[in-house]
XYZ file of C-alpha atoms in Angstrom:
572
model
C 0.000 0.000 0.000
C 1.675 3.647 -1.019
C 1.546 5.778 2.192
C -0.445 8.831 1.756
C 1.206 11.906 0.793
C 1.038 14.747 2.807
C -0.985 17.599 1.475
C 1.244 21.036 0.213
C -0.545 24.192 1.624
C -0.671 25.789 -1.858
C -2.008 29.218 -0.614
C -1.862 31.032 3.174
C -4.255 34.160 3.796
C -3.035 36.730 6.690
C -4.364 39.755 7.655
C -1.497 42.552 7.229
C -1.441 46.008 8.468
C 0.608 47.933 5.666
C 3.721 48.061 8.277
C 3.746 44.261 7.886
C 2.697 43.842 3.994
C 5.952 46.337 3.083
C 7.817 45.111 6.020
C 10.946 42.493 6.628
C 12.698 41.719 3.239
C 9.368 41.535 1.407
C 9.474 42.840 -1.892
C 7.085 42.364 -4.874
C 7.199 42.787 -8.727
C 4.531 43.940 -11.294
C 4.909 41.828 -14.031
C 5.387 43.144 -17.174
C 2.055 42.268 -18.643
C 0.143 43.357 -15.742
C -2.967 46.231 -16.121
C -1.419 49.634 -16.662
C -1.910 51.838 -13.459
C -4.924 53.400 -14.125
C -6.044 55.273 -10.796
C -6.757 59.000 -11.505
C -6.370 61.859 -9.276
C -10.275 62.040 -8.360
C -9.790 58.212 -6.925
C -6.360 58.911 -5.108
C -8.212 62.088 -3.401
C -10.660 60.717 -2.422
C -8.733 57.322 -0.713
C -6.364 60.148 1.045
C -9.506 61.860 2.036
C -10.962 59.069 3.410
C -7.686 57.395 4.909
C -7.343 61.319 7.035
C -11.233 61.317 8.138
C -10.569 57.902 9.553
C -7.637 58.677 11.139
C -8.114 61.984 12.837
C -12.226 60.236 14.176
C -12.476 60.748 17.910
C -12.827 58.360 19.791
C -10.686 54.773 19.989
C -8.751 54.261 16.651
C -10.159 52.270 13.904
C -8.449 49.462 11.548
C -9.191 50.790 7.954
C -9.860 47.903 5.527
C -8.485 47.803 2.192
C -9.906 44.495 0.878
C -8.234 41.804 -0.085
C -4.614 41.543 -2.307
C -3.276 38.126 -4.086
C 0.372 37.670 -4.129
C 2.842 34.836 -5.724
C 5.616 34.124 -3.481
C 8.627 34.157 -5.359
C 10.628 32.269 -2.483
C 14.521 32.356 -2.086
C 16.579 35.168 -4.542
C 18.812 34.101 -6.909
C 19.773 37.542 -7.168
C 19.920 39.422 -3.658
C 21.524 37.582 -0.801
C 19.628 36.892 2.393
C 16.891 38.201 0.577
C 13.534 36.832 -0.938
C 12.616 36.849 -4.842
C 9.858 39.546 -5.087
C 6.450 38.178 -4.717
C 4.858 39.025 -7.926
C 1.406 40.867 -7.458
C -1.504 38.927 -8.909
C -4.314 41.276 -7.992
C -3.848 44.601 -5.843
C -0.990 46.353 -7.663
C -2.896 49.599 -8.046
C -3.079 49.983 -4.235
C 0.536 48.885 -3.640
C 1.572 51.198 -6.030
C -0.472 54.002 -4.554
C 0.336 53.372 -1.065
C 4.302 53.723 -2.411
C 3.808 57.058 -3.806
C 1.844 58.406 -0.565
C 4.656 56.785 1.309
C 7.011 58.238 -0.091
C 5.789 61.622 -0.512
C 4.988 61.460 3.074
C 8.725 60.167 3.522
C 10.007 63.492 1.930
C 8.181 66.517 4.275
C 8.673 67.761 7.535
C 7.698 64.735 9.774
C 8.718 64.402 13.628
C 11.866 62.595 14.101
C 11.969 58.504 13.220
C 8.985 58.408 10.789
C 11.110 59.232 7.724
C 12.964 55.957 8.633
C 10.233 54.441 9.101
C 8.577 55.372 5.608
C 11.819 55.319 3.787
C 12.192 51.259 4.853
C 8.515 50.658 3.587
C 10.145 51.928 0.093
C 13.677 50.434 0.459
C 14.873 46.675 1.457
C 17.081 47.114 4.202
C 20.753 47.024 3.393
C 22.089 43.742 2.187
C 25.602 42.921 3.891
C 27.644 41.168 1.647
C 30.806 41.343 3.810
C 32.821 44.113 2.025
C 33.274 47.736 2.739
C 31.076 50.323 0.598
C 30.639 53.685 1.274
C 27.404 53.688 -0.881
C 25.586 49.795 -0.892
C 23.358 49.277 -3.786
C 19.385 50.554 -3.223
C 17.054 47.971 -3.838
C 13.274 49.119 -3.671
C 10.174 46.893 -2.032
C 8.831 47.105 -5.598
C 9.583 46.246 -8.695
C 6.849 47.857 -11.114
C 6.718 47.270 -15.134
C 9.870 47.624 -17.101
C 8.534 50.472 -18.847
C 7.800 52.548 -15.715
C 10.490 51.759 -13.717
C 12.807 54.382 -13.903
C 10.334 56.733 -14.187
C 9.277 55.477 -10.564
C 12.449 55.153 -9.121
C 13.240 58.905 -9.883
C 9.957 60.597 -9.037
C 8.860 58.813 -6.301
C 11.380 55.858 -4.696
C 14.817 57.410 -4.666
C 15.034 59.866 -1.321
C 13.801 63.153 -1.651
C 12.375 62.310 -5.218
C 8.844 63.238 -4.804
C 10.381 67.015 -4.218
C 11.572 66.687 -8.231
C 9.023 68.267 -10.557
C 8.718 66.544 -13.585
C 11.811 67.931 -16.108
C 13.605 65.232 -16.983
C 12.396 63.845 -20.086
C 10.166 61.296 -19.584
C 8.305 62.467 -22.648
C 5.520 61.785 -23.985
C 4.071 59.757 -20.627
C 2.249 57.173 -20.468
C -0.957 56.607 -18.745
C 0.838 54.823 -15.659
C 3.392 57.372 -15.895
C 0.764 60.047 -15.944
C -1.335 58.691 -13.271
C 1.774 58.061 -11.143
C 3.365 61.853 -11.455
C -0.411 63.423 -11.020
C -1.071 61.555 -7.730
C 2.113 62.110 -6.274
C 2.032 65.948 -7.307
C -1.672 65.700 -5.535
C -0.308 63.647 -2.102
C 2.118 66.442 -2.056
C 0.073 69.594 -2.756
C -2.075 68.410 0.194
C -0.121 67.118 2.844
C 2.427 70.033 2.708
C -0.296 73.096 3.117
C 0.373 75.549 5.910
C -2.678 73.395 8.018
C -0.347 69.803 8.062
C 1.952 70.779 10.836
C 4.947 67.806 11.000
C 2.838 66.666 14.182
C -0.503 66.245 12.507
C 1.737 63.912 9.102
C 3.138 62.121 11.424
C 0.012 61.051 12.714
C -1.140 59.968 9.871
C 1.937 58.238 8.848
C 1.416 56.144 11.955
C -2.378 55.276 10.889
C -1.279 54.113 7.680
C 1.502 52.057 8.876
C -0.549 50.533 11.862
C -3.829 50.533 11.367
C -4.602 50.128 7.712
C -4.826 46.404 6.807
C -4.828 43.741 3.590
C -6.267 40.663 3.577
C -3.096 38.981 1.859
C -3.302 35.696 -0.302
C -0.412 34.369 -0.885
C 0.330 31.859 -3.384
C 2.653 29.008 -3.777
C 2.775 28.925 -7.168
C 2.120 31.502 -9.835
C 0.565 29.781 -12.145
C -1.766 28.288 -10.126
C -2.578 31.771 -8.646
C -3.384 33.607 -11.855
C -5.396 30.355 -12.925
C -7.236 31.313 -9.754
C -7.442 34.940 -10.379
C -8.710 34.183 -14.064
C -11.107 31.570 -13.244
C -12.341 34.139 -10.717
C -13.036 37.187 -13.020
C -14.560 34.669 -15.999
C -17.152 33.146 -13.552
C -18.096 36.550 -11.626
C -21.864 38.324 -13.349
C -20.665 41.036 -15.681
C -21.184 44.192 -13.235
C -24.091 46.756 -14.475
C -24.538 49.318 -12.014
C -27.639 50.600 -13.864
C -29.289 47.200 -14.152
C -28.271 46.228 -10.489
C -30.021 49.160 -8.870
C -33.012 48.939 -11.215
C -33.424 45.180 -10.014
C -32.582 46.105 -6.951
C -35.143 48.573 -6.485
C -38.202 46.886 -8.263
C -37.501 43.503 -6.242
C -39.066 45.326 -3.015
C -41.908 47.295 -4.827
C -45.273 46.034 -3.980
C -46.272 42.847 -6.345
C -48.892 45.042 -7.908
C -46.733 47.930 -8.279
C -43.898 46.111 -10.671
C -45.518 46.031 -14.478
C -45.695 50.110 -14.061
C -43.186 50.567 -12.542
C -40.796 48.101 -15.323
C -42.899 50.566 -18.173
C -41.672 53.927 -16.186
C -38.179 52.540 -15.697
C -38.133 51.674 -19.533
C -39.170 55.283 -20.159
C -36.299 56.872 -17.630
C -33.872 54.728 -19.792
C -34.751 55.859 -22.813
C -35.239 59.519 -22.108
C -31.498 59.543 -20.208
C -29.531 56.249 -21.061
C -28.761 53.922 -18.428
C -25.769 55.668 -16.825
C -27.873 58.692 -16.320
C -30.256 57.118 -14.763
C -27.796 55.213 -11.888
C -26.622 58.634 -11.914
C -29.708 60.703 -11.281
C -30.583 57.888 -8.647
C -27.472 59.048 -6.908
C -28.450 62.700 -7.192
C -31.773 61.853 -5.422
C -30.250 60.628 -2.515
C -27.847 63.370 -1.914
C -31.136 65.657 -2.182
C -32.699 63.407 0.087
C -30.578 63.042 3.054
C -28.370 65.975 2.514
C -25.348 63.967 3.416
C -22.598 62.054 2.175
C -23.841 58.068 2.196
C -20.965 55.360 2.338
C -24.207 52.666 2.376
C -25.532 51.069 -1.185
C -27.198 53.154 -3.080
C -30.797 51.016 -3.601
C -30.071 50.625 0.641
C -30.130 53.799 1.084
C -33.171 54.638 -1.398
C -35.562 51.980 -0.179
C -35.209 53.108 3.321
C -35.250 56.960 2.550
C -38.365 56.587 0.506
C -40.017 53.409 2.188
C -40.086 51.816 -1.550
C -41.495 48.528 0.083
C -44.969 50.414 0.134
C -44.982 53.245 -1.823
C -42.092 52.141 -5.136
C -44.430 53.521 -7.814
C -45.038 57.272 -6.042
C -41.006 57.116 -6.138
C -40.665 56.696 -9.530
C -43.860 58.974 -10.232
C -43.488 62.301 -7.999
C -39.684 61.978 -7.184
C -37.694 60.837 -10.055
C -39.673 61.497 -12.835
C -39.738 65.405 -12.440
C -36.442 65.516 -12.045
C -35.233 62.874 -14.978
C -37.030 65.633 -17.404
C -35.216 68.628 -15.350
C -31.969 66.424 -16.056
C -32.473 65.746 -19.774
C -32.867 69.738 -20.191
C -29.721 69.821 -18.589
C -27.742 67.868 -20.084
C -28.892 69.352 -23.681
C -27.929 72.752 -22.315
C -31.470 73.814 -20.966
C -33.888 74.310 -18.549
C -37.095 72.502 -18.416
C -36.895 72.255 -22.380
C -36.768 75.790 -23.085
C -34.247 78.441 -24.235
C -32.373 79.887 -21.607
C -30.133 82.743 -22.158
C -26.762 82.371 -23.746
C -24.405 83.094 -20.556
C -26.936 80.062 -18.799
C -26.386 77.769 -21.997
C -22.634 78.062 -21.907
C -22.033 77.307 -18.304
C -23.779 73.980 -18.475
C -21.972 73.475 -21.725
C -18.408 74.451 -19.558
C -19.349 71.756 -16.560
C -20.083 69.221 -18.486
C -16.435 69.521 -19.837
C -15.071 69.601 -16.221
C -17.093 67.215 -14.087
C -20.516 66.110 -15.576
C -21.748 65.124 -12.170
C -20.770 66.109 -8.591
C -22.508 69.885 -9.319
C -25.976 68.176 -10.803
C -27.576 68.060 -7.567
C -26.992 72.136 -7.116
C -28.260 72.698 -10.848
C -31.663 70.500 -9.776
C -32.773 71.551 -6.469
C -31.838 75.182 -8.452
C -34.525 74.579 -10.798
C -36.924 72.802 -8.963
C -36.626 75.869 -6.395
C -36.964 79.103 -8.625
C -38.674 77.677 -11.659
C -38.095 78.690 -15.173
C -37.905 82.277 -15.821
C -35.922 83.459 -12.411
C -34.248 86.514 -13.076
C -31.065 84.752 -11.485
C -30.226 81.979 -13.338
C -27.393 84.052 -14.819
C -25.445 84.574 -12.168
C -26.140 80.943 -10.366
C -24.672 79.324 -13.231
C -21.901 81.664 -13.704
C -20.799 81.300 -10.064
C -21.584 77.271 -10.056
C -19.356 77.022 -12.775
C -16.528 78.888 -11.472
C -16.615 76.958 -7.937
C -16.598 73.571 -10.093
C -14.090 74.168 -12.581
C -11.861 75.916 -9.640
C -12.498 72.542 -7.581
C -11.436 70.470 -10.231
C -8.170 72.391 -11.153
C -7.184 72.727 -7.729
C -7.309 69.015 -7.020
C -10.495 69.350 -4.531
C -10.847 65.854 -2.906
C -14.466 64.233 -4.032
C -15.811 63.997 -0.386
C -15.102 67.436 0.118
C -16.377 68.708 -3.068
C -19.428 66.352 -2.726
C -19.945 68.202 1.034
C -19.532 71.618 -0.351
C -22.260 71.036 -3.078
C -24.858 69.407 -0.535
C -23.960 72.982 1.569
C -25.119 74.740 -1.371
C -28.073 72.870 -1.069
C -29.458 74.412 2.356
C -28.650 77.977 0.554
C -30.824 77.295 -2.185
C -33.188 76.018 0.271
C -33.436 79.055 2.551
C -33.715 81.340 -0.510
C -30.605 82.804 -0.246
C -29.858 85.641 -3.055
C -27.197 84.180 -5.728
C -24.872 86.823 -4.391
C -25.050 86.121 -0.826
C -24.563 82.428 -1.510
C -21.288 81.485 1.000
C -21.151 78.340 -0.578
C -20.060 79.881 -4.168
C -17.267 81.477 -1.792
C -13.847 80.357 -3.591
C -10.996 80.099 -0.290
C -7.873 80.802 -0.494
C -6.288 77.520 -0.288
C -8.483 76.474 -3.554
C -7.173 79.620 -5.496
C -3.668 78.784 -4.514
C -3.722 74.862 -5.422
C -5.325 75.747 -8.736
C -2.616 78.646 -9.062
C 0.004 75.965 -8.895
C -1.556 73.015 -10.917
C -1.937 75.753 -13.440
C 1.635 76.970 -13.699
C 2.701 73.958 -13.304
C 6.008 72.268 -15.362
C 3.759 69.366 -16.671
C 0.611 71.028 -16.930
C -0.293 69.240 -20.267
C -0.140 66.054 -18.814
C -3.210 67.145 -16.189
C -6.625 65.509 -16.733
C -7.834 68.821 -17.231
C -5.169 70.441 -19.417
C -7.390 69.878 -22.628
C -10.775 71.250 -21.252
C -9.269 74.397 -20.170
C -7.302 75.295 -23.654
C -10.666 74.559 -24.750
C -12.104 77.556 -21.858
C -9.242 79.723 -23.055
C -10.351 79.617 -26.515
C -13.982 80.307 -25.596
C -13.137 82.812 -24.140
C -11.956 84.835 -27.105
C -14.303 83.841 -28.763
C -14.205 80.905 -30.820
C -14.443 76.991 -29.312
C -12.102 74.615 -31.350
C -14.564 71.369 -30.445
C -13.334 68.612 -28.886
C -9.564 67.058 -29.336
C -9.960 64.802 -31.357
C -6.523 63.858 -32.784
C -7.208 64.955 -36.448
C -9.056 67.864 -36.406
C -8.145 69.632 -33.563
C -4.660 68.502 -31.942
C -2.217 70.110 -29.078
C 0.851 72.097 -30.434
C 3.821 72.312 -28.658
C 5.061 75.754 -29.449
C 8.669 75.106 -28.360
C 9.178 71.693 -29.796
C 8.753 68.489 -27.791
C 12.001 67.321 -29.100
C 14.509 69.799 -29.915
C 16.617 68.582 -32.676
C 20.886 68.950 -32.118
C 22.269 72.891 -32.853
C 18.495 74.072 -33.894
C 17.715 77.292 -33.657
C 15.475 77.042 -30.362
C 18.618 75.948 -28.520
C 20.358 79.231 -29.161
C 16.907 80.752 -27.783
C 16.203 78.665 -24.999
C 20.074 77.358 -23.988
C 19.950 74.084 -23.537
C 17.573 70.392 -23.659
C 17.748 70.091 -20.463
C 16.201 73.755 -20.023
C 13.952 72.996 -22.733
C 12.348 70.144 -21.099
C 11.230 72.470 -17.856
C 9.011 74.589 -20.347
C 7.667 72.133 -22.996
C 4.560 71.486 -21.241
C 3.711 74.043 -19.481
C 0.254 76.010 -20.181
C 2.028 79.089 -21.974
C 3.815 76.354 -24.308
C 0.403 74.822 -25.619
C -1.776 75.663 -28.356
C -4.052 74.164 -30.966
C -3.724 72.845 -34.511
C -4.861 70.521 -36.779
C -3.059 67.604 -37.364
C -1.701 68.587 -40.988
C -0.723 71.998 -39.066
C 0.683 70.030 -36.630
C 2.843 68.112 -38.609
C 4.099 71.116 -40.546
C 4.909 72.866 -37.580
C 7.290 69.791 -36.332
C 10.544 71.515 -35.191
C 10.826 74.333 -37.449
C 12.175 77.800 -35.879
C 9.874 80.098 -34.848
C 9.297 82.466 -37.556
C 8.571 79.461 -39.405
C 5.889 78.601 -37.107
C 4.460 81.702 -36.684
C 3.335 82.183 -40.285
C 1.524 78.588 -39.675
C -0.107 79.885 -36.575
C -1.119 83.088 -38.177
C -2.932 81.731 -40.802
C -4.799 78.578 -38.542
C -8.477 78.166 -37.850
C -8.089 78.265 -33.889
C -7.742 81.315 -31.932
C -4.803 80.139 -29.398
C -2.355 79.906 -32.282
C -3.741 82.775 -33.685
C -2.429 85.192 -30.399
C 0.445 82.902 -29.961
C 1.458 84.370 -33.529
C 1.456 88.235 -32.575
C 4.778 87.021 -30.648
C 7.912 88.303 -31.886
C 9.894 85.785 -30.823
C 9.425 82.635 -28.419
C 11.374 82.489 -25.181
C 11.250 81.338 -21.718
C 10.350 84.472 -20.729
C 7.434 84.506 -23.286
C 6.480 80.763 -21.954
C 6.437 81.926 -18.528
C 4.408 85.332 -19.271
C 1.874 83.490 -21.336
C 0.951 81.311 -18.479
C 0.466 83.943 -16.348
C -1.767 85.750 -19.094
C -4.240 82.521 -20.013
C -4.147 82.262 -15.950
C -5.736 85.824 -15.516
C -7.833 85.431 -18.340
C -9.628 82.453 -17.382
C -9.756 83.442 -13.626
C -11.453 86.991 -14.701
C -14.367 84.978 -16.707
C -15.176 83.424 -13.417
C -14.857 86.442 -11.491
C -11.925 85.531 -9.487
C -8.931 87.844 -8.626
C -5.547 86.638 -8.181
């Protein structure tokens, strides 16, 4: 008789605080055909502004949960001694890699003395003895992400003092990782080194992170078995619909004599707004509803708010209904399907390009408040605009934008006069953020770079559409890449120099793509007669330049700046 083998654990699942997932000699590697890193400023704001809310809460401290990460150990390193191979990350890269950046960033301000060693070995294996004598042993860093990203990382965010770097050394054109990784870490950093983060109140929250923030790790003995795992897992999940989960959701608990009605009104919401306006709207209903913030499910939240269980079809009927047809108006540019004047049409045109959402809730109670004809529609869109777009450019976390907008709410509510409206008061720490973000060295690689040299030309006069990559394009006045002993490196002085203004806002312009091409590297006189004789207003005033300098860079910014604050009404 064989004896029984004994069974192989193939997988172990631990609970890890982030101090113990980035701890010991644990490293990890992305591998190279991984998901790109795709989290956009909106998502890292609002994680830091959660991950602060929890850990400044009264009262005893609070584990924050971050779900649940699948690794591959790697085992013993070929390559590092007394080391381990990196595990490679199976699922959870996005937060690892997001957690590094805040880490680091973190790492490199004014904390109280120990936590930069502590941060700094979260980012960096400790020091490998080999037995000789260096002055300077190699760094090796926790992780290891994509090939193509990797020195990009290493420079902006690993190395010490790297998050301090703007971005002007090269890495041109980015990436969307690379994009996403230098906006998030330029975010982290405008935030956590304002005048109200004293080195006390970081280190605090340096601590929370490191202690009380926890993974549910998997990890795996072997990686093919793990991504088998991972695979089998996403293939045999339901494809996720948020619009058709809420809408089942929702009808399940209607009254059995309620449903056929209520299906035909649901059919006619869809069609009249599209299925992502109508999760959407669902959302908006709730904010106007409770008037707060709501971490619970959305159809939770509804059903209780609204008692759905006995009265589903007066939901659909007297509460979303009136304000699906207030929406559709909206969103064609209108208000309750009628003409509204031009300075009202082109400031729902201008949020839509920022943020189609977080203001919609302002813009309905609005409406459903003063009616059609109020004589101050004018200025309420004018001003709701401005506090958006200024939001947006100035990094605003969601959470605190979403609060701001439900304040609005009780001003519209008691009647306030537009002017009088505290709410559409812009601070000065929003002014100052957006300030920055807009003179910032890699402006054009923003999320928002494109809508606002779409603003800018609106603003004299003459909107360009959207970017569309053949029509309409962005120019790089001084070139991208500046060919060897051209003429722009008599002008400017050197690559290197070059490379600080390329992408700034003052640098930037529109062409088509023919134009585009044409305009390549040539000198600037060359140029000019191009941009003198295209369809798009930007290039046009970019032409009445004599010559093209740093100086000019650097004075244009500061012109498009004050233009576009004095359409809002803003002084700076």
């Amino acid at each position: 008789m064989d004896q029984e083998q004994p069974e192989i654990d193939f997988m172990e699942v631990v609970p890890n605080t982030l101090g113990e997932l980035f701890g010991g000699d644990r490293s990890f590697i992305i591998p190279w055909f991984q998901r790109a890193y795709a989290w956009e400023p909106p998502r890292a704001a609002a994680l830091l502004s959660d991950l602060i809310a929890h850990a400044e809460r009264q009262g005893p401290r609070r584990r924050y949960h971050l779900g649940t990460i699948k690794l591959a150990n790697g085992g013993a390193s070929t390559v590092w001694p007394n080391a381990s191979r990196p595990a490679s990350i199976v699922d959870g890269h996005q937060r690892i890699v997001t957690f590094t950046i805040l880490f680091a960033v973190l790492r490199d301000l004014d904390l109280v003395e120990g936590m930069s060693r502590r941060l700094a070995a979260m980012i960096e294996l400790p020091s490998v003895n080999s037995g000789e004598a260096t002055s300077s042993p190699p760094v090796h860093f926790r992780l290891n992400p994509q090939p193509a990203v990797s020195s990009l990382f290493a420079e902006l965010v690993q190395k010490p003092a790297a998050t301090r770097e703007p971005l002007d050394h090269g890495f041109d054109p980015l990436s969307v990782s690379e994009r996403n990784i230098i906006e998030n870490r330029d975010y982290f950093r405008l935030q956590l080194s304002s005048e109200d983060w004293t080195p006390e109140r970081r280190t605090a929250l340096a601590d929370y992170l490191i202690a009380s923030c926890q993974v549910v790790c998997e990890t795996w003995q072997d990686e093919d078995e793990a991504w088998r795992y991972f695979q089998l897992d996403e293939e045999t999940q339901l494809p996720f619909d948020e619009a058709s989960k809420i809408k089942s959701g929702l009808l399940e608990v209607f009254p059995g004599t309620e449903r056929y009605e209520a299906n035909l009104l649901w059919q006619e919401l869809e069609k009249l707004l599209g299925q992502a306006d109508v999760f959407a709207l669902l959302g908006h209903i709730r904010t106007l509803k409770l008037r707060r913030r709501s971490e619970a499910p959305l159809e939770q939240d509804l059903i209780r708010a609204f008692q759905l269980d006995r009265n589903g079809l007066g939901f659909l009927k007297d509460d979303v209904l009136p304000q699906a047809y207030r929406l559709e108006a909206i969103r064609r540019h209108a208000i309750a399907g009628r003409p509204v004047p031009e300075p009202v049409r082109s400031a729902l045109i201008h949020l839509d390009w920022i943020n189609p959402n977080v203001w919609v809730p302002a813009a309905l109670h609005w409406i459903e408040m003063r009616g059609v004809d109020d004589p101050e529609h004018t200025a309420f869109f004018a001003r709701l605009e401005a506090l958006v777009w200024c939001m947006r450019i100035a990094g605003t976390d969601p959470r605190t934008a979403e609060n701001r907008i439900i304040r609005l709410l009780a001003e519209i509510e008691a009647g306030t006069s537009v002017a009088a409206m505290q709410e559409f008061e812009i601070d000065k720490k929003t002014i100052a953020s957006a300030l920055e973000n807009l003179r910032s060295p890699n402006f054009r690689d923003k999320h928002f770079a494109v809508s606002v040299l779409r603003r800018l030309s609106v603003i004299w006069g003459a909107d360009p559409g959207p970017v569309d990559g053949s029509r309409v394009t962005i120019e790089h006045i001084l070139p991208q890449n500046v060919p060897k002993r051209a003429p722009w490196l008599k002008i400017i002085g050197s690559k290197n120099k070059a490379r600080k203004h390329i992408n700034r806002l003052g640098n930037l312009t529109f062409l088509s793509e023919a134009d585009n091409q044409r305009a390549g590297t040539l000198p600037w006189n060359d140029k000019r007669q191009i941009f003198k004789r295209s369809a798009f207003v930007l290039s046009q005033r970019a032409a009445e330049e004599e010559e093209w300098s740093v100086k000019v860079i650097e004075r244009r910014t500061d012109e498009l700046i004050a233009a576009l604050f004095a359409a809002w009404g803003i002084p700076v």
